[in-house]
Short mmCIF file of C-alpha atoms in Angstrom, two decimals:
data_model
loop_
_atom_site.label_atom_id
_atom_site.label_comp_id
_atom_site.label_asym_id
_atom_site.label_seq_id
_atom_site.Cartn_x
_atom_site.Cartn_y
_atom_site.Cartn_z
CA MET A 1 -7.71 -15.22 27.93
CA ALA A 2 -4.29 -13.74 27.42
CA SER A 3 -2.99 -13.26 23.95
CA HIS A 4 -0.07 -15.32 22.65
CA ARG A 5 0.84 -12.75 20.04
CA LYS A 6 4.52 -11.84 19.97
CA SER A 7 6.26 -8.75 18.72
CA ARG A 8 7.35 -9.05 15.15
CA PRO A 9 9.46 -7.07 12.72
CA ALA A 10 7.64 -4.65 10.42
CA GLY A 11 6.52 -6.20 7.20
CA THR A 12 5.98 -9.72 8.53
CA ARG A 13 2.64 -11.35 9.31
CA VAL A 14 1.69 -13.22 12.46
CA ALA A 15 1.81 -16.98 11.98
CA GLY A 16 2.92 -16.61 8.39
CA ILE A 17 -0.02 -14.51 7.27
CA ARG A 18 1.66 -11.25 6.30
CA THR A 19 3.57 -11.04 3.03
CA PRO A 20 7.24 -10.01 3.53
CA ALA A 21 7.84 -6.31 3.12
CA LEU A 22 9.78 -6.49 -0.17
CA ALA A 23 7.33 -8.93 -1.69
CA THR A 24 4.43 -6.72 -0.64
CA ALA A 25 6.06 -3.71 -2.24
CA ALA A 26 6.65 -5.66 -5.45
CA LEU A 27 3.08 -6.94 -5.56
CA THR A 28 1.77 -3.44 -4.91
CA SER A 29 3.89 -2.05 -7.75
CA VAL A 30 2.64 -4.73 -10.13
CA ALA A 31 -0.96 -4.05 -9.11
CA LEU A 32 -0.57 -0.28 -9.58
CA LEU A 33 1.09 -0.76 -12.99
CA SER A 34 -1.72 -3.07 -14.01
CA GLN A 35 -4.33 -0.57 -12.87
CA SER A 36 -2.60 2.21 -14.76
CA ALA A 37 -2.43 0.12 -17.91
CA ASN A 38 -6.15 -0.65 -17.73
CA ALA A 39 -7.31 2.79 -16.59
CA ALA A 40 -9.21 4.97 -18.93
CA PRO A 41 -7.36 8.11 -19.99
CA ALA A 42 -8.19 11.11 -17.85
CA ALA A 43 -10.18 13.89 -19.47
CA ASP A 44 -9.51 17.45 -18.31
CA GLY A 45 -7.77 16.23 -15.22
CA LYS A 46 -10.72 14.13 -14.09
CA PRO A 47 -9.60 11.00 -12.15
CA SER A 48 -10.12 7.64 -13.83
CA VAL A 49 -12.68 5.14 -12.54
CA GLU A 50 -9.84 3.05 -11.14
CA GLU A 51 -8.42 6.04 -9.29
CA VAL A 52 -11.86 6.88 -7.90
CA GLU A 53 -12.34 3.24 -6.83
CA LYS A 54 -9.01 3.21 -5.02
CA LYS A 55 -9.66 6.58 -3.38
CA VAL A 56 -13.15 5.61 -2.23
CA ASP A 57 -11.93 2.31 -0.80
CA ASP A 58 -9.17 4.21 1.04
CA LEU A 59 -11.65 6.73 2.41
CA TYR A 60 -13.95 3.97 3.62
CA ARG A 61 -11.02 2.26 5.30
CA GLN A 62 -9.97 5.52 6.95
CA ALA A 63 -13.54 6.00 8.10
CA GLU A 64 -13.60 2.55 9.63
CA SER A 65 -10.30 3.19 11.36
CA ALA A 66 -11.73 6.45 12.75
CA THR A 67 -14.86 4.52 13.78
CA GLU A 68 -12.80 2.22 15.99
CA LYS A 69 -11.18 5.30 17.58
CA TYR A 70 -14.67 6.69 18.06
CA ASN A 71 -15.76 3.41 19.70
CA ALA A 72 -12.78 3.53 22.07
CA ALA A 73 -13.45 7.19 22.95
CA LYS A 74 -17.14 6.45 23.45
CA GLU A 75 -16.42 3.55 25.78
CA LYS A 76 -13.92 5.65 27.76
CA THR A 77 -16.34 8.56 27.95
CA SER A 78 -19.13 6.26 29.15
CA LYS A 79 -16.97 4.81 31.91
CA GLN A 80 -15.73 8.22 32.91
CA ARG A 81 -19.25 9.61 33.04
CA LYS A 82 -20.33 6.81 35.38
CA ARG A 83 -17.33 7.53 37.62
CA VAL A 84 -18.16 11.25 37.68
CA ASP A 85 -21.82 10.52 38.54
CA THR A 86 -20.73 8.20 41.36
CA LEU A 87 -18.30 10.77 42.75
CA LEU A 88 -20.79 13.62 42.53
CA ASP A 89 -23.42 11.48 44.29
CA ASP A 90 -20.89 10.65 47.00
CA VAL A 91 -19.98 14.33 47.38
CA ALA A 92 -23.67 15.23 47.74
CA LYS A 93 -24.18 12.64 50.46
CA ARG A 94 -21.05 13.73 52.32
CA THR A 95 -22.06 17.36 52.06
CA GLN A 96 -25.38 16.48 53.65
CA LYS A 97 -23.61 14.70 56.50
CA LEU A 98 -21.34 17.72 56.86
CA ASN A 99 -24.32 20.04 57.16
CA GLU A 100 -25.85 17.75 59.78
CA ALA A 101 -22.60 17.76 61.76
CA ARG A 102 -22.47 21.55 61.51
CA GLU A 103 -26.02 21.80 62.84
CA GLU A 104 -25.11 19.50 65.72
CA LEU A 105 -22.20 21.74 66.64
CA GLY A 106 -24.53 24.71 66.50
CA SER A 107 -26.97 23.03 68.91
CA PHE A 108 -24.09 22.38 71.34
CA ALA A 109 -23.03 26.01 71.18
CA ALA A 110 -26.62 27.13 71.89
CA ALA A 111 -26.86 24.69 74.80
CA GLN A 112 -23.64 26.03 76.29
CA TYR A 113 -24.91 29.55 75.94
CA ARG A 114 -28.12 28.65 77.77
CA THR A 115 -26.41 26.74 80.56
CA GLY A 116 -23.21 28.79 80.85
CA ALA A 117 -19.88 28.19 79.20
CA ALA A 118 -17.77 27.89 82.35
CA VAL A 119 -17.35 24.64 84.23
CA PRO A 120 -19.30 24.78 87.54
CA ASP A 121 -17.15 25.82 90.55
CA THR A 122 -17.63 26.77 94.22
CA ALA A 123 -19.32 30.03 93.28
CA THR A 124 -21.80 28.14 91.11
CA PHE A 125 -22.44 25.82 94.06
CA LEU A 126 -23.12 28.78 96.33
CA LEU A 127 -25.48 30.32 93.74
CA ALA A 128 -27.31 27.08 93.07
CA ASP A 129 -30.81 26.79 94.45
CA SER A 130 -29.91 23.47 95.99
CA PRO A 131 -27.02 20.97 96.07
CA GLN A 132 -28.97 18.74 93.71
CA ASP A 133 -29.29 21.59 91.20
CA TYR A 134 -25.48 22.02 91.25
CA PHE A 135 -24.82 18.33 90.60
CA ASP A 136 -27.41 18.20 87.78
CA ARG A 137 -25.74 21.20 86.06
CA THR A 138 -22.26 19.65 86.43
CA GLN A 139 -23.33 16.35 84.83
CA LEU A 140 -24.98 18.23 81.92
CA MET A 141 -21.77 20.16 81.20
CA ASN A 142 -19.67 17.02 81.36
CA ARG A 143 -21.98 15.30 78.89
CA LEU A 144 -21.96 18.30 76.57
CA THR A 145 -18.17 18.50 76.61
CA GLY A 146 -17.72 14.80 75.67
CA ARG A 147 -20.41 14.83 72.94
CA GLN A 148 -19.18 18.16 71.60
CA LYS A 149 -15.63 16.83 71.24
CA GLN A 150 -16.92 13.79 69.31
CA ALA A 151 -19.06 16.06 67.15
CA VAL A 152 -16.04 18.26 66.32
CA ASP A 153 -13.94 15.19 65.46
CA ASP A 154 -16.69 13.85 63.20
CA TYR A 155 -17.08 17.22 61.49
CA VAL A 156 -13.34 17.57 60.80
CA THR A 157 -13.15 13.99 59.46
CA GLU A 158 -16.19 14.44 57.21
CA GLN A 159 -14.94 17.81 55.99
CA SER A 160 -11.57 16.32 54.95
CA ALA A 161 -13.23 13.35 53.20
CA THR A 162 -15.67 15.64 51.39
CA MET A 163 -12.87 17.93 50.15
CA LYS A 164 -10.98 14.89 48.87
CA LYS A 165 -14.01 13.59 47.00
CA ARG A 166 -14.63 17.01 45.51
CA GLN A 167 -11.07 17.10 44.21
CA GLU A 168 -11.52 13.61 42.70
CA ALA A 169 -14.75 14.68 41.07
CA THR A 170 -13.08 17.78 39.63
CA LYS A 171 -10.25 15.74 38.09
CA SER A 172 -12.73 13.19 36.75
CA LEU A 173 -14.77 15.97 35.16
CA GLU A 174 -11.62 17.28 33.46
CA THR A 175 -10.85 13.78 32.12
CA LEU A 176 -14.45 13.44 30.97
CA THR A 177 -14.17 16.71 29.08
CA GLU A 178 -10.99 15.46 27.36
CA SER A 179 -12.71 12.16 26.46
CA GLN A 180 -15.67 14.01 25.04
CA GLY A 181 -13.26 16.07 22.95
CA ASP A 182 -11.63 12.91 21.57
CA LEU A 183 -15.08 11.50 20.90
CA GLN A 184 -16.16 14.52 18.95
CA ALA A 185 -12.89 14.62 16.98
CA ALA A 186 -13.22 10.96 15.98
CA LYS A 187 -16.86 11.53 15.01
CA SER A 188 -15.95 14.49 12.83
CA THR A 189 -13.21 12.47 11.11
CA VAL A 190 -15.63 9.64 10.27
CA GLN A 191 -18.21 12.04 8.92
CA LYS A 192 -15.62 13.89 6.81
CA LYS A 193 -14.24 10.67 5.24
CA LEU A 194 -17.73 9.42 4.37
CA SER A 195 -18.71 12.77 2.95
CA ASP A 196 -15.62 12.79 0.72
CA ALA A 197 -16.35 9.26 -0.50
CA ARG A 198 -19.97 10.11 -1.33
CA GLN A 199 -18.86 13.21 -3.16
CA LEU A 200 -16.41 11.24 -5.33
CA LEU A 201 -19.04 8.65 -6.19
CA SER A 202 -21.66 11.29 -7.00
CA LYS A 203 -19.46 12.67 -9.79
CA LEU A 204 -19.37 9.37 -11.71
CA THR A 205 -21.41 9.01 -14.86
CA ALA A 206 -23.65 5.99 -15.42
CA GLU A 207 -21.01 4.44 -17.62
CA GLU A 208 -18.31 4.98 -15.02
CA LYS A 209 -20.51 3.45 -12.33
CA ALA A 210 -21.00 0.39 -14.53
CA ARG A 211 -17.22 0.10 -14.93
CA LEU A 212 -16.82 0.48 -11.20
CA ALA A 213 -19.28 -2.37 -10.65
CA ALA A 214 -17.32 -4.49 -13.10
CA ILE A 215 -14.12 -3.85 -11.18
CA GLU A 216 -15.82 -4.85 -7.92
CA LYS A 217 -17.21 -8.01 -9.52
CA LYS A 218 -13.74 -9.02 -10.71
CA LYS A 219 -12.36 -8.49 -7.23
CA GLN A 220 -15.09 -10.66 -5.76
CA GLU A 221 -14.38 -13.44 -8.22
CA GLU A 222 -10.71 -13.41 -7.33
CA ALA A 223 -11.56 -13.38 -3.62
CA ALA A 224 -13.86 -16.41 -4.13
CA ARG A 225 -11.05 -18.25 -5.93
CA GLN A 226 -8.63 -17.62 -3.08
CA ALA A 227 -11.26 -18.68 -0.54
CA ALA A 228 -11.70 -21.97 -2.41
CA GLU A 229 -7.95 -22.55 -2.30
CA LEU A 230 -7.88 -21.89 1.47
CA ALA A 231 -10.85 -24.24 1.98
CA ALA A 232 -9.06 -27.00 0.06
CA GLN A 233 -5.89 -26.44 2.06
CA GLN A 234 -7.76 -26.59 5.37
CA ALA A 235 -9.67 -29.68 4.31
CA ALA A 236 -6.43 -31.47 3.42
CA GLN A 237 -4.88 -30.40 6.69
CA GLN A 238 -7.92 -31.58 8.66
CA LYS A 239 -7.85 -34.95 6.88
CA ALA A 240 -4.16 -35.41 7.72
CA GLN A 241 -4.81 -34.53 11.34
CA GLU A 242 -7.69 -37.03 11.57
CA GLN A 243 -5.49 -39.77 10.08
CA THR A 244 -2.76 -38.98 12.55
CA ALA A 245 -5.23 -38.98 15.42
CA GLY A 246 -6.67 -42.31 14.22
CA THR A 247 -3.22 -43.89 14.13
CA SER A 248 -2.40 -42.79 17.69
CA SER A 249 -5.92 -43.07 19.11
CA GLY A 250 -5.94 -43.54 22.85
CA SER A 251 -2.16 -43.34 23.11
CA THR A 252 -2.19 -40.25 25.33
CA SER A 253 -4.62 -38.51 27.63
CA THR A 254 -3.59 -35.17 26.14
CA SER A 255 -5.33 -35.85 22.87
CA GLY A 256 -8.57 -36.54 24.74
CA SER A 257 -8.25 -33.22 26.57
CA THR A 258 -7.58 -31.38 23.30
CA SER A 259 -10.62 -33.03 21.71
CA THR A 260 -12.80 -31.89 24.60
CA THR A 261 -11.47 -28.33 24.27
CA ASP A 262 -12.11 -28.30 20.53
CA SER A 263 -15.62 -29.61 21.10
CA THR A 264 -16.38 -26.91 23.67
CA TYR A 265 -15.09 -24.19 21.40
CA ALA A 266 -17.03 -25.57 18.42
CA THR A 267 -20.26 -25.49 20.44
CA LYS A 268 -19.73 -21.84 21.39
CA ALA A 269 -18.64 -20.97 17.85
CA GLU A 270 -21.84 -22.43 16.40
CA LYS A 271 -23.90 -20.10 18.58
CA ALA A 272 -21.79 -17.10 17.61
CA ILE A 273 -22.07 -17.93 13.91
CA ALA A 274 -25.79 -18.59 14.12
CA PHE A 275 -26.28 -15.13 15.66
CA ALA A 276 -24.07 -13.46 13.03
CA ARG A 277 -25.90 -15.23 10.23
CA ALA A 278 -29.22 -13.93 11.56
CA GLN A 279 -27.86 -10.36 11.21
CA ILE A 280 -27.12 -10.72 7.49
CA GLY A 281 -28.81 -7.95 5.55
CA LYS A 282 -28.72 -5.42 8.39
CA PRO A 283 -26.92 -2.16 7.55
CA TYR A 284 -23.41 -1.19 8.56
CA VAL A 285 -23.66 1.92 10.74
CA TRP A 286 -20.49 3.20 12.33
CA GLY A 287 -20.53 3.04 16.11
CA ALA A 288 -23.53 0.65 16.12
CA THR A 289 -23.74 -2.47 18.27
CA GLY A 290 -27.19 -3.74 17.24
CA PRO A 291 -29.80 -4.93 17.20
CA ASP A 292 -30.84 -3.11 14.01
CA SER A 293 -27.37 -2.18 12.69
CA TYR A 294 -23.70 -2.88 13.36
CA ASP A 295 -20.18 -1.83 12.67
CA CYS A 296 -17.56 -4.55 12.28
CA SER A 297 -16.47 -4.92 15.92
CA GLY A 298 -20.00 -4.35 17.14
CA LEU A 299 -21.09 -7.42 15.15
CA THR A 300 -18.33 -9.72 16.40
CA GLN A 301 -18.87 -8.56 19.98
CA ALA A 302 -22.62 -9.21 19.76
CA SER A 303 -22.10 -12.58 18.06
CA TRP A 304 -19.77 -13.93 20.73
CA LYS A 305 -21.95 -12.44 23.46
CA ALA A 306 -24.73 -14.68 22.17
CA ALA A 307 -22.38 -17.60 22.86
CA GLY A 308 -21.70 -16.42 26.40
CA VAL A 309 -18.30 -14.91 25.69
CA ALA A 310 -17.64 -11.22 26.49
CA LEU A 311 -15.42 -9.49 23.96
CA PRO A 312 -14.07 -5.93 24.26
CA ARG A 313 -15.71 -3.23 22.14
CA THR A 314 -12.96 -2.28 19.71
CA THR A 315 -10.88 -4.22 17.19
CA TYR A 316 -7.74 -3.01 18.99
CA ASP A 317 -8.80 -4.85 22.12
CA GLN A 318 -10.52 -7.81 20.50
CA VAL A 319 -7.27 -8.77 18.75
CA ASN A 320 -5.77 -9.37 22.22
CA ALA A 321 -8.76 -11.25 23.59
CA GLY A 322 -7.65 -14.74 22.62
CA THR A 323 -4.99 -16.97 21.09
CA THR A 324 -3.44 -16.10 17.75
CA VAL A 325 -3.47 -18.91 15.17
CA SER A 326 -2.42 -19.12 11.52
CA LEU A 327 -4.94 -18.58 8.75
CA ALA A 328 -4.43 -22.18 7.65
CA ASP A 329 -5.48 -23.28 11.16
CA ALA A 330 -8.49 -21.00 11.34
CA GLN A 331 -11.66 -22.61 12.70
CA PRO A 332 -15.27 -21.44 12.43
CA GLY A 333 -15.84 -18.80 15.08
CA ASP A 334 -12.33 -17.33 14.94
CA LEU A 335 -11.91 -13.60 14.48
CA ILE A 336 -10.02 -12.42 11.39
CA PHE A 337 -8.44 -8.97 11.61
CA PHE A 338 -7.46 -6.75 8.69
CA TYR A 339 -5.02 -3.95 7.93
CA ASP A 340 -1.89 -2.87 9.77
CA ASP A 341 -3.91 -0.65 12.09
CA ILE A 342 -6.29 -3.57 12.92
CA SER A 343 -9.30 -1.49 11.93
CA HIS A 344 -11.55 -4.26 10.59
CA VAL A 345 -12.69 -7.65 11.83
CA GLY A 346 -14.87 -10.50 10.59
CA LEU A 347 -16.18 -13.76 11.99
CA TYR A 348 -14.74 -16.81 10.21
CA ILE A 349 -17.34 -19.44 9.25
CA GLY A 350 -15.12 -21.91 7.38
CA ASN A 351 -14.29 -22.63 3.74
CA GLY A 352 -12.40 -19.35 3.43
CA MET A 353 -15.54 -17.34 4.18
CA MET A 354 -16.58 -14.97 6.94
CA ILE A 355 -19.55 -12.91 8.08
CA HIS A 356 -18.79 -9.23 8.61
CA ALA A 357 -20.14 -5.71 8.51
CA PRO A 358 -18.02 -4.44 5.60
CA LYS A 359 -18.24 -0.64 5.38
CA PRO A 360 -20.58 2.33 5.32
CA GLY A 361 -23.30 1.95 2.71
CA ALA A 362 -23.06 -1.87 2.82
CA TYR A 363 -24.90 -4.56 4.77
CA VAL A 364 -23.82 -7.41 6.98
CA ARG A 365 -22.93 -10.22 4.60
CA GLU A 366 -21.09 -13.45 4.03
CA GLU A 367 -17.91 -12.90 2.06
CA SER A 368 -14.48 -14.28 1.27
CA VAL A 369 -11.75 -13.46 3.79
CA TYR A 370 -9.82 -12.28 0.71
CA TYR A 371 -12.42 -9.62 -0.10
CA GLY A 372 -9.66 -6.99 -0.10
CA GLY A 373 -6.77 -9.27 -1.10
CA ALA A 374 -4.43 -11.49 0.91
CA SER A 375 -2.07 -8.64 1.83
CA ILE A 376 -4.56 -6.89 4.12
CA ILE A 377 -5.16 -9.91 6.41
CA HIS A 378 -3.49 -9.06 9.70
CA SER A 379 -4.11 -12.01 12.04
CA VAL A 380 -6.51 -14.66 13.24
CA VAL A 381 -7.56 -14.89 16.90
CA ARG A 382 -9.49 -17.63 18.71
CA PRO A 383 -11.47 -15.85 21.41
CA ALA A 384 -12.66 -18.71 23.62
#
């Protein structure tokens, strides 16, 4: 399904989701000032718990962004490897045919040597043991000449085709090497970000870890509050729509068609959500697509696959695999994307909640769509 997303100026959200640029900057400034006011004073240059929390979150986000690049490179490498294998197999078969054609030409040359290379003439007739012997030799040479010409044509054609396939295989191998380089670079980036995050966390004292947990709890409480507000908003909107539909029931055939479409989507969405819910508790592993672990796009892809809908592998492609809707219009089953670089995705389940594979070190879980604040929500896409 083609995407209905349109280009938009920087700093504005699709369907009214993004906070305007100036407002975002103001909110960010307020948040940073608040964090600074509440942060514990640094001792000997050691970063505060709040600074560590912010840095770790940023590293995890960068790791997830690199993971999606890794997923894209891995998919490209896999496709390119299949193409190379196909081309090399084709080259091998054509080389075999070329060798057979070469052997056939060799047999013709040997036959001509045994029977004489010149076309039979009067002298040959006079030297023949009998007139019949002359005519038999003439027919043989005529047959050899015709078959030899065909053999030469076949050889030249096969040689040209084989050379072309070899050139294609060489170019594909070069592209494969580049893809493998991109894959390794993305993998190294992910590993480096995760290593840096673990190192920061390892330096925290027990008291600092407790404070970090308290900060996380406060964020979750705020996210739950925002989710409840969204749920109330959607419930009110749904009630208004039902009242409007009841007033104009049966007035148009279009409403019946829309109802059928909604029902079909809801049925598929239920299957996708049921699958995602069954994965709760499984670990986030970057680059994983199941069944024992997932990254964010691996989970949404597998969930919708269970409903019979094929989604692309990466968040960058999944965001274009459906129709963009506003957050207020989000329905269970919709995909919710996060951050400007579209590096995270979750499966909306209603009431302001989603199921997602959050980040390294975490597990697939049900969580508020505001888990990282309203400002990071990028867009909502209905995939089927």
